[in-house]
Coordinates of C-alpha atoms and ligand atoms in Angstrom, one line a residue:
Chain A
M1 CA 1.3 84.4 -168.8
F2 CA -0.1 87.6 -169.6
T3 CA 0.3 89.7 -166.5
P4 CA -2.1 92.7 -165.8
T5 CA 0.7 95.1 -166.5
Y6 CA 1.4 93.5 -169.9
V7 CA -2.3 93.7 -170.7
A8 CA -2.4 97.3 -169.8
Q9 CA 1.0 97.8 -171.9
Q10 CA -1.0 96.5 -174.8
I11 CA -4.0 98.8 -174.3
I12 CA -1.9 101.8 -174.0
N13 CA -0.3 100.7 -177.4
G14 CA -3.5 100.0 -179.0
V15 CA -5.0 103.4 -178.0
N16 CA -1.6 105.0 -179.3
L17 CA -2.0 103.3 -182.8
G18 CA -5.6 103.7 -182.9
S19 CA -5.6 107.4 -182.3
M20 CA -3.4 107.8 -185.4
Y21 CA -5.6 105.5 -187.6
A22 CA -8.7 107.6 -186.4
L23 CA -7.0 110.9 -187.3
I24 CA -6.2 109.8 -190.7
A25 CA -9.5 107.8 -191.3
I26 CA -11.5 111.0 -190.6
G27 CA -10.2 112.9 -193.6
L28 CA -10.8 109.8 -195.9
T29 CA -14.3 109.2 -194.7
M30 CA -15.3 112.9 -195.0
V31 CA -14.0 113.1 -198.6
Y32 CA -15.6 109.7 -199.5
G33 CA -18.8 110.7 -198.0
L34 CA -19.3 113.9 -200.1
L35 CA -17.5 112.9 -203.3
R36 CA -17.5 109.0 -203.3
L37 CA -13.9 109.4 -203.9
I38 CA -11.3 107.1 -202.4
N39 CA -8.4 109.7 -202.0
F40 CA -5.3 107.6 -202.1
A41 CA -3.3 110.8 -202.0
H42 CA -4.4 111.4 -198.5
G43 CA -1.3 109.3 -197.0
D44 CA 0.9 111.4 -199.1
L45 CA -0.3 114.5 -197.4
L46 CA 0.3 112.7 -194.1
M47 CA 4.0 112.2 -195.6
L48 CA 4.5 115.8 -196.5
G49 CA 3.2 116.9 -193.0
A50 CA 5.9 114.7 -191.5
Y51 CA 8.7 116.1 -193.7
L52 CA 7.5 119.6 -193.1
G53 CA 7.7 118.8 -189.4
L54 CA 11.0 117.6 -189.7
L55 CA 12.1 120.5 -191.4
L56 CA 10.9 122.8 -188.6
V57 CA 12.1 120.6 -186.0
S58 CA 15.7 120.5 -187.3
A59 CA 16.1 123.9 -188.8
T60 CA 14.4 126.1 -186.4
F61 CA 14.1 126.8 -182.6
M62 CA 10.6 127.3 -182.6
P63 CA 8.6 125.7 -179.8
L64 CA 7.8 122.1 -180.4
I65 CA 3.9 122.5 -180.7
L66 CA 4.5 125.0 -183.5
T67 CA 6.4 122.5 -185.5
L68 CA 3.3 120.6 -185.4
F69 CA 0.6 123.2 -186.0
I70 CA 2.4 124.9 -188.8
P71 CA 2.5 122.0 -190.9
M72 CA -1.2 121.2 -190.1
L73 CA -2.0 124.5 -191.4
V74 CA 0.1 124.2 -194.5
I75 CA -1.1 120.7 -195.4
G76 CA -4.7 121.9 -194.9
F77 CA -4.2 124.4 -197.7
L78 CA -2.4 121.9 -199.6
G79 CA -5.4 119.7 -199.5
I80 CA -7.5 122.4 -200.7
L81 CA -5.1 122.8 -203.6
V82 CA -5.2 119.3 -204.6
E83 CA -8.9 119.1 -204.6
R84 CA -8.9 122.5 -206.7
L85 CA -6.4 121.1 -209.4
A86 CA -7.0 117.4 -209.6
Y87 CA -10.5 116.6 -208.2
R88 CA -12.8 119.4 -208.9
P89 CA -12.5 119.3 -212.7
L90 CA -13.9 115.4 -212.4
R91 CA -16.9 116.4 -210.3
G92 CA -19.6 114.0 -211.5
A93 CA -17.3 111.6 -213.4
P94 CA -17.4 107.7 -212.7
E95 CA -16.0 106.7 -209.3
V96 CA -13.4 104.8 -211.0
T97 CA -12.0 107.8 -212.8
M98 CA -11.6 109.6 -209.6
L99 CA -9.9 106.6 -208.1
I100 CA -7.3 106.4 -210.9
T101 CA -6.8 110.3 -210.7
S102 CA -6.2 110.0 -207.0
L103 CA -3.7 107.2 -207.6
A104 CA -2.0 109.6 -210.0
V105 CA -1.8 112.5 -207.7
S106 CA -0.3 110.0 -205.0
S107 CA 2.5 109.0 -207.5
I108 CA 3.0 112.5 -208.4
I109 CA 3.6 113.7 -204.8
E110 CA 5.8 110.6 -204.0
N111 CA 7.9 110.7 -207.0
S112 CA 8.5 114.5 -206.5
M113 CA 9.7 113.8 -202.9
V114 CA 12.0 110.9 -204.4
M115 CA 13.4 113.5 -206.8
T116 CA 14.1 116.3 -204.4
V117 CA 14.8 115.0 -201.1
T118 CA 15.5 111.1 -202.2
A119 CA 14.1 108.1 -201.1
Q120 CA 16.7 107.9 -198.3
P121 CA 14.6 107.7 -194.9
R122 CA 15.7 110.5 -192.5
A123 CA 15.9 110.4 -188.9
F124 CA 13.0 112.3 -187.1
N125 CA 14.4 113.1 -183.8
L126 CA 12.6 115.0 -181.2
P127 CA 14.1 116.6 -178.1
A128 CA 15.1 114.1 -175.6
G129 CA 12.5 115.0 -173.2
V130 CA 9.8 114.1 -175.5
N131 CA 10.7 110.3 -175.6
R132 CA 11.3 110.3 -171.8
L133 CA 9.5 107.2 -170.3
H134 CA 7.2 107.3 -167.5
T135 CA 6.2 104.4 -165.4
V136 CA 2.9 104.2 -163.6
A137 CA 2.1 101.0 -161.8
G138 CA 4.6 99.2 -164.0
V139 CA 3.1 100.3 -167.1
S140 CA 5.5 102.6 -169.1
F141 CA 4.6 105.3 -171.9
S142 CA 6.7 108.1 -173.2
T143 CA 5.7 111.8 -173.3
L144 CA 5.3 111.4 -177.0
D145 CA 2.6 108.6 -176.3
A146 CA 0.6 110.8 -173.9
L147 CA 0.9 113.7 -176.5
T148 CA -0.3 111.5 -179.3
V149 CA -3.4 110.3 -177.4
G150 CA -4.1 113.8 -175.8
L151 CA -3.8 115.6 -179.1
S152 CA -5.7 113.2 -181.0
V153 CA -8.5 113.2 -178.8
A154 CA -8.6 116.9 -178.4
L155 CA -8.6 117.3 -182.3
M156 CA -11.3 114.7 -182.7
A157 CA -13.4 116.6 -180.1
A158 CA -12.8 119.7 -181.7
L159 CA -13.9 118.3 -185.0
T160 CA -16.9 116.7 -183.5
L161 CA -18.0 119.9 -182.0
Y162 CA -17.7 121.8 -185.3
V163 CA -19.5 119.1 -187.2
R164 CA -22.3 118.9 -184.8
N165 CA -22.8 122.5 -184.3
T166 CA -21.8 124.8 -186.9
R167 CA -23.8 125.7 -190.0
T168 CA -21.0 124.4 -192.4
G169 CA -20.5 121.1 -190.2
I170 CA -24.3 120.3 -190.4
A171 CA -24.3 121.2 -194.2
M172 CA -21.4 118.8 -194.3
R173 CA -23.1 115.8 -192.7
A174 CA -26.3 116.7 -194.8
A175 CA -24.4 116.6 -198.1
A176 CA -22.7 113.3 -197.0
E177 CA -26.0 111.7 -196.6
N178 CA -27.7 113.0 -199.7
L179 CA -25.9 115.3 -201.9
R180 CA -28.7 116.2 -204.4
A181 CA -31.0 117.0 -201.4
A182 CA -28.2 119.3 -200.0
R183 CA -27.8 121.2 -202.9
L184 CA -31.6 121.8 -203.1
M185 CA -31.3 123.4 -199.7
G186 CA -28.9 125.8 -201.3
I187 CA -25.7 124.4 -199.8
D188 CA -22.8 125.2 -202.0
I189 CA -21.1 121.9 -202.4
N190 CA -17.7 123.1 -203.5
R191 CA -17.5 125.1 -200.2
V192 CA -18.3 122.1 -198.1
V193 CA -15.8 120.2 -200.0
M194 CA -13.1 122.7 -199.6
V195 CA -13.8 122.7 -195.8
A196 CA -13.6 119.0 -195.7
F197 CA -10.4 118.8 -197.6
F198 CA -8.8 121.4 -195.2
L199 CA -9.9 119.7 -191.9
G200 CA -9.0 116.1 -193.1
S201 CA -5.7 117.0 -194.5
M202 CA -4.9 119.0 -191.3
L203 CA -5.6 116.0 -189.3
A204 CA -3.5 113.7 -191.7
A205 CA -0.4 116.3 -191.2
A206 CA -0.9 115.9 -187.3
A207 CA -1.0 112.1 -187.7
G208 CA 2.0 112.3 -190.1
W209 CA 4.0 114.2 -187.5
L210 CA 2.9 111.9 -184.7
W211 CA 3.8 108.9 -186.8
A212 CA 7.2 110.0 -187.7
A213 CA 8.0 110.8 -184.0
K214 CA 7.0 107.4 -183.0
Y215 CA 9.1 105.7 -185.5
S216 CA 11.7 108.3 -185.6
T217 CA 11.8 108.4 -189.4
V218 CA 10.4 109.7 -192.5
E219 CA 10.6 108.8 -196.0
P220 CA 8.5 109.5 -199.1
F221 CA 6.5 106.4 -199.0
M222 CA 5.8 106.3 -195.4
G223 CA 2.0 107.5 -196.0
F224 CA 1.0 104.4 -198.0
L225 CA 0.3 101.8 -195.4
P226 CA -1.2 104.1 -192.8
G227 CA -3.3 105.7 -195.5
L228 CA -4.5 102.1 -196.7
K229 CA -5.1 100.8 -193.1
A230 CA -7.0 104.0 -192.2
F231 CA -9.2 103.4 -195.2
V232 CA -9.7 100.0 -194.0
A233 CA -10.8 101.7 -190.4
A234 CA -13.1 104.0 -192.3
V235 CA -14.7 101.0 -194.1
I236 CA -15.0 98.9 -190.8
G237 CA -16.6 102.0 -189.0
G238 CA -18.9 102.7 -192.0
I239 CA -17.5 105.1 -194.6
G240 CA -18.9 108.4 -194.8
V241 CA -19.8 108.7 -191.2
I242 CA -17.2 110.4 -189.0
P243 CA -17.8 108.7 -185.8
G244 CA -17.5 105.4 -187.8
A245 CA -14.0 106.4 -188.7
V246 CA -13.1 107.1 -185.2
L247 CA -14.6 103.8 -183.9
G248 CA -12.9 102.0 -186.9
G249 CA -9.5 103.5 -186.3
Y250 CA -9.6 102.5 -182.7
L251 CA -10.9 99.1 -183.3
L252 CA -8.0 98.5 -186.0
G253 CA -5.3 99.8 -183.7
F254 CA -6.3 97.6 -180.8
A255 CA -6.9 94.6 -183.1
E256 CA -3.5 95.0 -184.7
I257 CA -1.6 95.4 -181.3
F258 CA -3.4 92.6 -179.6
F259 CA -2.8 90.3 -182.6
V260 CA 0.9 90.9 -182.3
G261 CA 1.0 91.0 -178.6
F262 CA -1.1 88.0 -177.6
L263 CA -0.4 85.6 -180.3
P264 CA 2.9 83.6 -180.6
P265 CA 5.6 85.6 -182.2
A266 CA 5.5 83.4 -185.3
F267 CA 2.1 85.2 -186.3
S268 CA 3.5 88.7 -186.1
G269 CA 4.4 88.7 -189.7
Y270 CA 0.9 88.1 -190.7
R271 CA -0.1 91.5 -189.0
D272 CA -1.1 93.3 -192.3
A273 CA -2.9 90.2 -193.8
F274 CA -4.8 90.0 -190.3
V275 CA -6.1 93.6 -190.9
F276 CA -7.6 92.9 -194.1
A277 CA -9.0 89.4 -192.8
L278 CA -10.7 91.4 -190.1
L279 CA -12.2 94.0 -192.7
L280 CA -13.6 91.0 -194.6
L281 CA -15.1 89.6 -191.6
I282 CA -16.9 92.6 -190.5
L283 CA -18.1 93.4 -193.7
L284 CA -19.7 89.9 -194.1
I285 CA -21.5 90.7 -190.8
R286 CA -22.2 94.3 -191.5
P287 CA -21.9 95.1 -195.4
N288 CA -22.1 98.8 -194.7
G289 CA -19.6 98.8 -191.8
I290 CA -20.8 99.3 -188.0
L291 CA -22.2 102.6 -188.1
G292 CA -22.7 102.8 -191.8
A293 CA -26.1 103.7 -193.3
S294 CA -28.0 100.9 -194.8
T295 CA -28.2 100.6 -198.4
E296 CA -31.8 102.0 -198.7
E297 CA -31.0 105.0 -196.6
R298 CA -28.1 105.7 -199.0
A299 CA -30.3 105.9 -202.1
Chain B
M1 CA -42.0 134.8 -211.4
V2 CA -40.7 131.8 -213.3
R3 CA -40.7 130.9 -217.1
V4 CA -39.7 127.8 -218.7
E5 CA -39.1 128.0 -222.5
G6 CA -38.5 124.9 -224.6
L7 CA -36.9 122.9 -221.9
T8 CA -35.3 119.8 -222.9
V9 CA -33.8 117.6 -220.1
A10 CA -31.8 114.6 -221.3
Y11 CA -30.2 111.7 -219.1
G12 CA -27.6 110.3 -221.4
G13 CA -29.6 109.6 -224.6
I14 CA -33.0 109.5 -223.1
E15 CA -35.1 112.8 -223.4
A16 CA -37.1 112.9 -220.3
V17 CA -38.6 116.4 -221.0
R18 CA -38.9 117.7 -224.7
G19 CA -39.4 121.2 -225.4
V20 CA -41.5 122.2 -222.3
S21 CA -42.7 125.6 -222.0
L22 CA -44.6 126.8 -218.9
E23 CA -45.0 129.8 -216.7
V24 CA -45.9 130.6 -213.1
A25 CA -46.9 134.1 -212.4
E26 CA -46.4 135.9 -209.0
G27 CA -49.0 134.5 -206.4
E28 CA -50.3 131.9 -208.7
L29 CA -50.9 128.2 -207.8
V30 CA -50.2 126.0 -210.9
T31 CA -50.2 122.5 -211.0
L32 CA -48.4 120.0 -213.2
I33 CA -50.1 116.7 -213.7
G34 CA -49.4 113.7 -215.6
N35 CA -48.5 109.9 -215.5
N36 CA -45.4 108.6 -214.0
G37 CA -42.5 109.1 -216.1
A38 CA -44.1 112.0 -217.8
G39 CA -41.1 114.4 -216.7
K40 CA -42.7 116.3 -214.0
T41 CA -39.9 115.7 -211.6
S42 CA -37.3 116.3 -214.2
T43 CA -38.8 119.7 -214.9
L44 CA -38.7 120.7 -211.2
M45 CA -35.1 119.6 -211.0
A46 CA -34.1 121.5 -213.9
I47 CA -35.7 124.7 -212.6
S48 CA -33.7 124.0 -209.3
G49 CA -30.5 123.6 -211.5
V50 CA -29.8 119.8 -210.7
A51 CA -31.1 118.3 -213.9
P52 CA -29.0 118.0 -217.2
I53 CA -30.5 120.5 -219.4
R54 CA -30.0 120.0 -223.0
S55 CA -31.7 123.1 -224.4
G56 CA -34.2 125.8 -223.5
R57 CA -34.2 128.4 -221.0
I58 CA -35.4 129.1 -217.5
V59 CA -36.1 132.6 -216.5
I60 CA -36.6 133.7 -212.8
D61 CA -38.1 137.2 -212.1
G62 CA -36.8 138.3 -215.7
E63 CA -33.3 136.8 -215.2
E64 CA -32.1 133.9 -217.0
T65 CA -31.0 131.1 -214.5
T66 CA -30.5 128.1 -216.9
K67 CA -26.8 127.5 -216.2
L68 CA -26.9 128.8 -212.6
P69 CA -25.9 126.4 -209.8
P70 CA -28.5 125.2 -207.3
H71 CA -27.5 127.4 -204.6
A72 CA -27.8 130.6 -206.9
I73 CA -31.3 129.4 -207.7
V74 CA -32.2 129.0 -203.9
A75 CA -30.6 132.5 -203.4
R76 CA -33.2 133.8 -205.9
G77 CA -36.3 132.7 -203.6
V78 CA -36.9 129.2 -205.0
A79 CA -37.7 126.3 -202.6
H80 CA -38.0 122.7 -203.8
C81 CA -39.7 120.0 -201.7
P82 CA -38.6 117.0 -203.7
E83 CA -40.3 113.8 -204.6
G84 CA -39.5 111.2 -202.1
R85 CA -39.1 113.7 -199.4
L86 CA -35.4 113.2 -199.2
V87 CA -35.1 114.6 -195.6
F88 CA -31.6 114.0 -193.9
G89 CA -32.3 110.8 -191.9
R90 CA -29.2 111.2 -189.7
L91 CA -30.0 114.9 -188.8
T92 CA -32.5 115.8 -186.2
V93 CA -35.9 117.4 -187.3
Q94 CA -34.6 120.8 -186.0
E95 CA -31.4 120.4 -188.0
N96 CA -33.5 119.5 -191.1
L97 CA -35.6 122.6 -190.6
R98 CA -32.4 124.8 -189.9
L99 CA -30.8 123.5 -193.2
G100 CA -33.7 124.8 -195.0
A101 CA -32.9 128.3 -193.9
Y102 CA -29.3 127.7 -194.7
Q103 CA -28.7 130.8 -196.9
R104 CA -30.4 133.0 -194.4
K105 CA -28.6 135.5 -192.3
D106 CA -31.5 137.1 -190.4
S107 CA -31.5 134.8 -187.2
A108 CA -34.5 136.5 -185.8
G109 CA -36.6 135.7 -188.9
V110 CA -35.3 132.2 -189.0
K111 CA -36.3 131.6 -185.3
Q112 CA -39.9 133.3 -186.4
D113 CA -40.2 131.0 -189.2
L114 CA -39.1 127.9 -187.1
D115 CA -41.9 128.6 -184.7
R116 CA -44.3 129.1 -187.5
V117 CA -43.4 125.7 -189.1
Y118 CA -43.8 124.2 -185.5
A119 CA -47.5 125.9 -185.4
L120 CA -48.3 124.3 -188.7
F121 CA -46.9 120.9 -188.0
P122 CA -47.2 120.6 -184.0
R123 CA -45.9 117.0 -184.6
L124 CA -42.5 118.3 -185.7
L125 CA -42.3 120.3 -182.5
E126 CA -42.8 117.1 -180.5
R127 CA -40.0 115.4 -182.3
R128 CA -37.6 118.2 -182.9
T129 CA -34.6 116.4 -181.3
Q130 CA -35.4 113.1 -182.9
L131 CA -33.4 111.8 -186.0
A132 CA -35.5 112.4 -189.1
G133 CA -34.9 108.8 -190.1
T134 CA -36.9 107.7 -187.2
L135 CA -40.2 109.7 -188.4
S136 CA -43.2 108.0 -190.1
G137 CA -43.7 108.7 -193.8
G138 CA -46.4 111.5 -193.3
E139 CA -44.1 113.1 -190.4
Q140 CA -41.2 113.1 -193.1
Q141 CA -43.5 114.7 -195.5
M142 CA -44.4 117.5 -193.1
L143 CA -40.7 117.8 -192.4
A144 CA -39.7 118.2 -196.1
I145 CA -42.4 121.0 -196.6
G146 CA -41.5 122.5 -193.4
R147 CA -38.0 122.6 -194.4
A148 CA -38.8 124.1 -197.8
L149 CA -40.8 126.9 -196.1
M150 CA -37.9 127.8 -193.8
S151 CA -36.1 129.5 -196.8
R152 CA -39.2 131.9 -196.7
P153 CA -39.6 131.2 -200.4
R154 CA -41.1 133.4 -203.1
L155 CA -41.6 130.2 -205.3
L156 CA -42.3 126.9 -203.8
M157 CA -42.0 123.8 -205.9
L158 CA -43.8 120.7 -204.5
D159 CA -43.3 117.3 -205.9
E160 CA -45.9 114.8 -205.1
P161 CA -46.3 115.8 -201.4
S162 CA -49.4 113.5 -201.0
L163 CA -47.5 110.3 -202.3
G164 CA -48.0 107.3 -200.0
L165 CA -49.9 109.2 -197.1
A166 CA -52.9 108.4 -195.3
P167 CA -56.0 110.6 -196.5
L168 CA -56.0 112.4 -193.2
I169 CA -52.4 113.6 -193.6
V170 CA -53.1 114.4 -197.1
Q171 CA -56.0 116.6 -196.1
R172 CA -53.7 118.2 -193.4
I173 CA -50.9 118.9 -196.1
F174 CA -53.2 120.2 -198.6
S175 CA -54.9 122.6 -196.2
V176 CA -51.3 124.0 -195.6
I177 CA -50.8 124.3 -199.2
Q178 CA -53.9 126.2 -199.6
Q179 CA -53.0 128.6 -196.6
L180 CA -49.8 129.3 -198.2
H181 CA -51.3 130.3 -201.5
E182 CA -53.8 132.5 -199.7
E183 CA -50.7 134.3 -198.1
G184 CA -49.4 135.0 -201.5
V185 CA -46.6 132.4 -202.0
T186 CA -46.4 131.5 -205.5
I187 CA -46.7 127.7 -205.9
L188 CA -45.8 125.1 -208.5
L189 CA -47.3 121.8 -207.6
V190 CA -46.7 118.4 -209.1
E191 CA -49.1 115.9 -207.9
Q192 CA -50.5 112.3 -208.7
N193 CA -53.8 113.0 -207.2
A194 CA -55.0 115.1 -210.1
H195 CA -58.5 115.7 -208.7
L196 CA -57.1 117.2 -205.5
A197 CA -54.6 119.2 -207.3
L198 CA -57.0 120.7 -209.8
T199 CA -59.3 121.6 -207.2
L200 CA -56.9 123.7 -205.5
A201 CA -54.9 125.1 -208.4
D202 CA -55.5 128.2 -210.4
R203 CA -54.0 126.9 -213.6
A204 CA -52.7 123.3 -214.7
Y205 CA -50.5 121.8 -217.2
V206 CA -50.8 118.2 -218.3
L207 CA -47.4 116.4 -219.2
E208 CA -47.4 113.5 -221.5
T209 CA -44.2 111.7 -222.2
G210 CA -42.1 114.9 -221.9
E211 CA -44.4 117.1 -223.6
V212 CA -47.0 119.6 -222.5
R213 CA -50.2 118.0 -223.8
L214 CA -52.8 120.5 -222.3
A215 CA -52.7 123.7 -220.4
G216 CA -55.4 126.0 -219.0
P217 CA -57.5 127.2 -216.1
A218 CA -57.6 124.3 -213.4
K219 CA -61.5 124.5 -213.3
Q220 CA -61.7 124.0 -217.1
M221 CA -59.2 120.8 -216.9
I222 CA -61.5 119.3 -214.4
D223 CA -64.3 119.4 -216.9
N224 CA -62.3 118.5 -219.9
P225 CA -63.2 114.9 -221.0
E226 CA -59.8 113.9 -222.2
V227 CA -58.4 114.9 -218.7
R228 CA -61.3 113.1 -217.0
K229 CA -60.7 110.0 -218.7
A230 CA -56.9 109.9 -218.5
Y231 CA -56.3 111.4 -215.0
L232 CA -59.6 111.6 -213.1
S233 CA -60.6 107.9 -214.0
Q234 CA -64.2 109.2 -214.7
Ligands
ADP1 N1 -31.7 110.4 -212.9 C1 -32.2 109.8 -214.0 N2 -31.4 109.1 -214.9 C2 -31.8 108.5 -216.2 N3 -33.2 108.7 -216.3 C3 -33.9 109.3 -215.4 C4 -33.4 110.0 -214.3 N4 -34.5 110.6 -213.8 C5 -35.7 110.4 -214.6 N5 -35.3 109.6 -215.6 C6 -36.2 109.2 -216.6 O1 -36.8 110.4 -217.1 C7 -38.2 110.1 -217.3 C8 -39.0 111.3 -216.7 O2 -39.0 110.9 -215.4 P1 -39.4 112.0 -214.1 O3 -39.0 113.3 -214.6 O4 -39.1 111.5 -212.8 O5 -41.1 111.8 -214.5 P2 -42.3 111.9 -213.4 O6 -41.8 113.0 -212.4 O7 -43.3 112.7 -214.1 O8 -42.7 110.5 -213.0 C9 -38.6 108.7 -217.0 O9 -38.4 107.9 -218.0 C10 -37.3 108.3 -216.1 O10 -37.0 107.0 -216.0
MG2 MG1 -41.8 112.4 -210.4

């Protein structure tokens, strides 16, 4: 019933979706690791990245890759700005205060978009070549699919190299593990947090562009569901740990695609419910996520 | 080198340190002893800029640092080897050590100090690519001390370096402290093992429920009947 080609197709779709979840989850997990902040506005930066991409794609003749890189850069700086204005004044506040603030920031961004560009979805159309289908051994994928996976892997590899080897990257991992000890080492936490917001928001913008391209549409609330699912991915992988976010992202992408692809069509409607059921299941077995620190380690 | 004046540290409503004044002069080894909960750790954390200071002043090299963030305190030559080690378990031994030198720009000097720490604790050299979380308690304590040394500090604060360690390792660690003292590093040592600390130190302060109860030369403290009774269990 499921031919090898069909299975291969599902795998390609899973990698595709998983790449985007992973990109989004990285920013969430970096910020949570440092500040214990669940940043609901993260999905909205993704959305802004997609809109900015649309603007550049439709109103300019710049090379396609620039319509992606410019939003990444701009949204990276916007992430820094959001942190400065909304989150830094709350340093040391209870987690619930920060959570509510991030919900507020999210609403403000979404409402501002509704007021200025309206809630009307807009088409995000790329040059025809990008959506051209290639068929290899009966399995088909578009140039965009290849771009999505290639770019995501390249970005994540670059981030990994950065976090593993640079002075700031090592400081970031240390601060995520034990903030107080990191401060005693002379690490300026505000600087590390700024870098985390910049990198995380940049990756979110990339994901937003890819997401909009895949579904050929943008709208002000488009960031909500990917943001939420990426958060689930981060928790599954072990929140605060970057490889965990990547692992969780791919796991969730595959699980979702396989759920829809291999179960009778009647189940498809439960796709999102399934995601959360999977989360609960994994947390029952590994309360701190797959790669997460044990509770004692966290103290 | 460092002067604490009328320091009060409060967590919410609880005053952990009340009006503590103490001083460590350049090159001195001063120890802070006292029972659990006396406020020793809070005092060190306040000097490092990570404890909530309600009142009082901290002066380092004549400059008030009371309100400065911890990275500014480190920049003034203070290293803090905290209670419970707080090594970064997910980082390698070498990454932990390099973080100790986070603010330093002289890579040649950092390399030199890295070699020095490895010479002091050869165990760390053997395990330099291992995750710190996989080290034994004693090795983690050596790493925490080594990490503090990596900033080439002028004032080294050590909080309970012997806690929970086997006597042989305690000996090793205290001989390193002695050696650093002889090299001229200013040291503020918090220690449960009062006998060991008083033998090594120039001067001592005894803290009781957040207040300085006694202060004086360490040799006199050893002979003080009150101290003998309360802290040397004699
Ligand atoms: N982070 C904290 N929050 C609340 N209370 C604390 C905190 N740290 C220490 N205390 C309290 O402050 C008092 C002094 O603790 P501490 O400075 O750790 O003493 P010591 O190092 O001498 O054992 C204790 O009663 C302790 O419970
Ligand atoms: Mg203590």
